[in-house]
Amino acid sequence: QVQLVQSGAEVKKPGASVKVSCKASGYTFTSYGISWVRQAPGQGLEWMGWISAYNGNTNYAQKLQGRVTMTTDTSTSTAYMELRSLRSDDTAVYYCARDSGVNWGQGTLVTVSS
Amino acid sequence: DIQMTQSPSSLSASVGDRVTITCQASQDISNYLNWYQQKPGKAPKLLIYDASNLETGVPSRFSGSGSGTDFTFTISSLQPEDIATYYCQQYDNLPPRLAFGQGTKLEIK
């Protein structure tokens, strides 16, 4: 069955960077894209961007342009999301999802605090 | 960018009630709309795809309808396990992007 397994929780200081991984299994990794979605505490879902696992093409949410980078490693069927210059309002659970959201990872809590 | 307006933001209903949530897109999105259920501490779960198609394994009391700009999600007979927050989501393929409604928190009366 399709599984997306994400890396563990992170605590970062303001200004630092975080890199979250998402390891896929149960399907042909390069046949689908990966979306990244985050959810601040008590808030709704916010789309961050998408990456093609086939050719690495990306499309980022405008508000995160310049701070976010999404990559994939097809040899390990793993997608990565790096967010830089972290602020307190980046504190959220970060999810990866296959394409538009048929399957989701379990989420990774990123806490930004001094 | 396409904006999704979902209502109501919260809803209280009794077991057995029919529950309806609406979602309006700021422009025509055809049927490129999904509905998700999210329980506390869990990832969203796809219930309805392409506006009206029931995802495999999802109970038939869940349904969706609509196209263009106006969409409806219905639970025909509310069950206690349906307590959750529900989101509509629009998706584009060129370029790939998603947009979520604000969510509807469903509670038992």
Short mmCIF file of N, CA, C and O in Angstrom, two decimals, chain A residues 35 37 39 43-47 50 59 95 100-102 104-105, chain B residues 34 36 38 42-44 46 55 87 89 91 95-98 100:
data_model
loop_
_atom_site.label_atom_id
_atom_site.label_comp_id
_atom_site.label_asym_id
_atom_site.label_seq_id
_atom_site.Cartn_x
_atom_site.Cartn_y
_atom_site.Cartn_z
N SER A 35 3.17 17.21 -3.03
CA SER A 35 2.76 18.52 -2.51
C SER A 35 3.18 18.61 -1.05
O SER A 35 3.22 17.61 -0.34
N VAL A 37 2.15 20.75 2.46
CA VAL A 37 1.07 21.51 3.07
C VAL A 37 1.42 21.68 4.54
O VAL A 37 1.93 20.74 5.16
N GLN A 39 0.20 23.30 8.56
CA GLN A 39 -0.95 23.65 9.39
C GLN A 39 -0.45 24.21 10.71
O GLN A 39 0.09 23.46 11.54
N GLN A 43 -5.09 26.09 13.24
CA GLN A 43 -5.43 26.78 12.00
C GLN A 43 -5.74 25.79 10.88
O GLN A 43 -5.70 24.57 11.07
N GLY A 44 -6.04 26.34 9.71
CA GLY A 44 -6.38 25.52 8.56
C GLY A 44 -5.15 25.05 7.79
O GLY A 44 -4.01 25.23 8.22
N LEU A 45 -5.41 24.46 6.64
CA LEU A 45 -4.36 23.90 5.80
C LEU A 45 -3.86 24.94 4.81
O LEU A 45 -4.65 25.63 4.16
N GLU A 46 -2.53 25.03 4.68
CA GLU A 46 -1.91 26.00 3.78
C GLU A 46 -0.99 25.26 2.81
O GLU A 46 -0.04 24.60 3.23
N TRP A 47 -1.26 25.40 1.53
CA TRP A 47 -0.41 24.80 0.51
C TRP A 47 0.90 25.56 0.41
O TRP A 47 0.91 26.79 0.33
N TRP A 50 4.71 22.38 -4.71
CA TRP A 50 4.64 21.07 -5.36
C TRP A 50 5.93 20.83 -6.11
O TRP A 50 6.54 21.77 -6.65
N ASN A 59 6.67 24.30 -8.18
CA ASN A 59 5.79 25.45 -8.15
C ASN A 59 5.56 25.78 -6.68
O ASN A 59 4.99 24.96 -5.94
N TYR A 95 3.12 18.65 6.27
CA TYR A 95 2.71 17.40 5.65
C TYR A 95 3.22 17.32 4.22
O TYR A 95 3.23 18.33 3.49
N SER A 100 -2.21 15.73 -5.57
CA SER A 100 -3.18 16.67 -4.99
C SER A 100 -3.67 16.25 -3.62
O SER A 100 -4.37 17.01 -2.96
N GLY A 101 -3.29 15.04 -3.15
CA GLY A 101 -3.65 14.68 -1.78
C GLY A 101 -4.34 13.34 -1.61
O GLY A 101 -5.09 13.17 -0.66
N VAL A 102 -4.08 12.41 -2.52
CA VAL A 102 -4.67 11.08 -2.36
C VAL A 102 -4.10 10.39 -1.12
O VAL A 102 -4.82 9.72 -0.38
N TRP A 104 -1.24 10.94 2.29
CA TRP A 104 -0.53 11.93 3.09
C TRP A 104 0.47 11.27 4.03
O TRP A 104 0.26 10.14 4.48
N GLY A 105 1.54 12.01 4.31
CA GLY A 105 2.43 11.59 5.38
C GLY A 105 1.78 11.84 6.73
O GLY A 105 0.71 12.44 6.82
N ASN B 34 -11.72 18.56 -4.26
CA ASN B 34 -11.70 17.42 -3.35
C ASN B 34 -12.26 17.84 -1.99
O ASN B 34 -12.23 19.02 -1.63
N TYR B 36 -11.94 16.71 2.20
CA TYR B 36 -11.13 15.98 3.17
C TYR B 36 -11.78 16.03 4.54
O TYR B 36 -12.45 17.00 4.91
N GLN B 38 -10.48 15.75 8.58
CA GLN B 38 -9.30 15.74 9.43
C GLN B 38 -9.72 15.64 10.89
O GLN B 38 -10.48 16.48 11.38
N LYS B 42 -4.28 14.17 13.36
CA LYS B 42 -4.14 13.28 12.21
C LYS B 42 -4.00 14.06 10.91
O LYS B 42 -4.41 15.22 10.82
N ALA B 43 -3.47 13.39 9.90
CA ALA B 43 -3.41 13.99 8.57
C ALA B 43 -4.79 14.00 7.94
O ALA B 43 -5.65 13.18 8.29
N PRO B 44 -5.04 14.92 7.04
CA PRO B 44 -6.31 14.90 6.29
C PRO B 44 -6.49 13.58 5.54
O PRO B 44 -5.51 12.97 5.11
N LEU B 46 -8.67 11.90 2.34
CA LEU B 46 -9.50 12.19 1.17
C LEU B 46 -10.80 11.40 1.24
O LEU B 46 -10.80 10.18 1.39
N GLU B 55 -14.13 8.25 -2.62
CA GLU B 55 -12.86 7.52 -2.52
C GLU B 55 -13.13 6.10 -2.02
O GLU B 55 -14.04 5.87 -1.21
N TYR B 87 -12.53 19.95 5.00
CA TYR B 87 -11.95 20.97 4.12
C TYR B 87 -12.31 20.66 2.67
O TYR B 87 -12.23 19.49 2.23
N GLN B 89 -10.94 21.51 -1.19
CA GLN B 89 -9.62 21.81 -1.79
C GLN B 89 -9.76 21.85 -3.30
O GLN B 89 -10.24 20.90 -3.91
N TYR B 91 -7.78 22.07 -6.96
CA TYR B 91 -6.45 21.77 -7.48
C TYR B 91 -6.34 22.16 -8.95
O TYR B 91 -7.29 22.04 -9.72
N PRO B 95 0.03 25.59 -13.60
CA PRO B 95 0.97 24.68 -12.93
C PRO B 95 0.29 24.04 -11.72
O PRO B 95 -0.72 24.54 -11.24
N PRO B 96 0.83 22.96 -11.23
CA PRO B 96 0.21 22.28 -10.09
C PRO B 96 0.18 23.15 -8.85
O PRO B 96 1.21 23.69 -8.44
N ARG B 97 -1.01 23.33 -8.30
CA ARG B 97 -1.16 24.09 -7.08
C ARG B 97 -2.47 23.69 -6.43
O ARG B 97 -3.38 23.22 -7.09
N LEU B 98 -2.54 23.92 -5.12
CA LEU B 98 -3.73 23.60 -4.35
C LEU B 98 -4.23 24.85 -3.64
O LEU B 98 -3.45 25.75 -3.34
N PHE B 100 -7.07 25.58 -0.34
CA PHE B 100 -8.00 24.99 0.62
C PHE B 100 -9.04 26.00 1.09
O PHE B 100 -8.75 27.20 1.20
#
